[in-house]
Amino acid sequence: MNTSGHAADDVRDDSAGLRLSPFRGLRYVPERVGSLAAVTSPPYDVVVRPDGLLHLESADPHNIVRLILPQALTAGTRHRKAAATLDRWLADGVLAPDPVPALYVYEQRGDGILQRGIIGALELSAPEAGVVLPHEDVMPHVVEDRAALMRTTAANLEPLLLTYVGEEGGGADAVIERAAEREPLLSTTTEDGFCHRLWAVTDPAEQAAVAADLGRHQALIADGHHRWATYLRLREEHVAPGPWNRGLVLLVDTARHPLRVRAIHRLLNRLPVADALAAVEGSFRVRRLDGPLPVALEALAAATADGNAFLLAGDGAFHLLDRPDPALLDRTIRTDRPEAWRTLDATVLHSALLEHVWHVPDAPEDIAYIHDTEAAVAQAERHGGTAVLMHPVREEVVRDLARQGVTMPRKSTSFGPKPATGLVLRSLALD
């Protein structure tokens, strides 16, 4: 199945496509940890602080969260702490490099999903090259933090999730399917019920088949825009060819394994629901919903089918905002972008509501981005803020905008399932 409808657009001259290289993966030594599941983590930006962080830290003293989200009073201390922890784990044999460079076939199975892809070190390229397509803006302070962490540890601690649209019988897919018939390097089931398996592809002929196939394709960044921007920044600091010219990625063929697309919700820390509703009067139709969260989300989905809609929560009820005033949109939405961008819920939220109606600054202390719907509602109710619940964007819309070079507002989408962090790392010292 071709989920984007643009397989032909994805095929490129193999001199200008994806260049994926094998690397010597760093992996946990099973005998040195409680279990592989206990040392893994979701990607750094999915961990809901502080509860999720503390839970992961207590799961095992060697949980990967101690590297990706080190805790200390200052940023510099945090990053040095992560580097020292990584060095100690290597010296103690908690982590060890694989003997030879490999590409890694990675499988996730659970919740009705079977997803397989291939992990490797991808050659970096600027957006204008059209090889790796970003679709979201990034926050500079997050890129700075990730760059400092990566610079200090000299490691890629978690893979980005990239998608491409493969062809029937492609060489990469054939290698992936053959690997999945063998005994895996590791197999573990995380507490979310997903089973994770990993295989090493070390045969030069199979590596060459993967390279030849992927060299004809472009990829969409599904998850990891800030880490990709970090890769590019660090490449600029190391102009000579070398390990900083590549970054750790997971590539998934969505023609074979379509990803799920979910929304990322906003938590407005300093805006109570009552104030949000008072400010929006006359600009949107507002309806109070007293049903449980699943029923309210169904109402949001139905309203979104007819136009822009949002669900506000935080005062014990749900409030559906839809039918925005056309005059408000005309006054606040940029006109130099495609219609598909102008009508995105995230565009309307950031340009019309946050900036002009609610006057909420685009700063970390004012806006938090939360993937889990229930967590967003709970935090809003706990702290007296407003959760803005969003409806997901279709993948084909994301890909079409990315091909036009148009980026969506930051944190517009959440593709998944995301790779578990901690199954394989890349040390730049080993490349």
mmCIF file with all atom_site columns, C-alpha atoms in Angstrom, residues 42-48 68-69 158 223-224 226-227 264 369-371 411 418:
data_model
loop_
_atom_site.group_PDB
_atom_site.id
_atom_site.type_symbol
_atom_site.label_atom_id
_atom_site.label_alt_id
_atom_site.label_comp_id
_atom_site.label_asym_id
_atom_site.label_entity_id
_atom_site.label_seq_id
_atom_site.pdbx_PDB_ins_code
_atom_site.Cartn_x
_atom_site.Cartn_y
_atom_site.Cartn_z
_atom_site.occupancy
_atom_site.B_iso_or_equiv
_atom_site.pdbx_formal_charge
_atom_site.auth_seq_id
_atom_site.auth_comp_id
_atom_site.auth_asym_id
_atom_site.auth_atom_id
_atom_site.pdbx_PDB_model_num
ATOM 1  C CA . PRO A 1 42  ? 10.785 6.572  24.895 1.00 0.00 ? 42  PRO A CA 1
ATOM 2  C CA . PRO A 1 43  ? 12.515 9.387  22.932 1.00 0.00 ? 43  PRO A CA 1
ATOM 3  C CA . TYR A 1 44  ? 13.651 12.235 25.172 1.00 0.00 ? 44  TYR A CA 1
ATOM 4  C CA . ASP A 1 45  ? 10.791 14.572 24.188 1.00 0.00 ? 45  ASP A CA 1
ATOM 5  C CA . VAL A 1 46  ? 8.090  11.991 24.906 1.00 0.00 ? 46  VAL A CA 1
ATOM 6  C CA . VAL A 1 47  ? 9.120  11.435 28.524 1.00 0.00 ? 47  VAL A CA 1
ATOM 7  C CA . VAL A 1 48  ? 6.548  13.316 30.634 1.00 0.00 ? 48  VAL A CA 1
ATOM 8  C CA . ILE A 1 68  ? 19.378 11.421 27.210 1.00 0.00 ? 68  ILE A CA 1
ATOM 9  C CA . LEU A 1 69  ? 17.890 13.456 30.112 1.00 0.00 ? 69  LEU A CA 1
ATOM 10 C CA . GLU A 1 158 ? 18.802 7.675  19.950 1.00 0.00 ? 158 GLU A CA 1
ATOM 11 C CA . ASP A 1 223 ? 10.165 12.159 14.389 1.00 0.00 ? 223 ASP A CA 1
ATOM 12 C CA . GLY A 1 224 ? 13.343 13.964 15.391 1.00 0.00 ? 224 GLY A CA 1
ATOM 13 C CA . HIS A 1 226 ? 15.395 18.887 16.642 1.00 0.00 ? 226 HIS A CA 1
ATOM 14 C CA . ARG A 1 227 ? 17.942 16.074 16.537 1.00 0.00 ? 227 ARG A CA 1
ATOM 15 C CA . ILE A 1 264 ? 0.773  16.673 19.924 1.00 0.00 ? 264 ILE A CA 1
ATOM 16 C CA . TYR A 1 369 ? 4.043  20.140 24.205 1.00 0.00 ? 369 TYR A CA 1
ATOM 17 C CA . ILE A 1 370 ? 2.568  16.850 25.433 1.00 0.00 ? 370 ILE A CA 1
ATOM 18 C CA . HIS A 1 371 ? 2.000  13.698 23.379 1.00 0.00 ? 371 HIS A CA 1
ATOM 19 C CA . LYS A 1 411 ? 5.214  19.904 17.127 1.00 0.00 ? 411 LYS A CA 1
ATOM 20 C CA . LYS A 1 418 ? 8.618  5.567  17.766 1.00 0.00 ? 418 LYS A CA 1
#
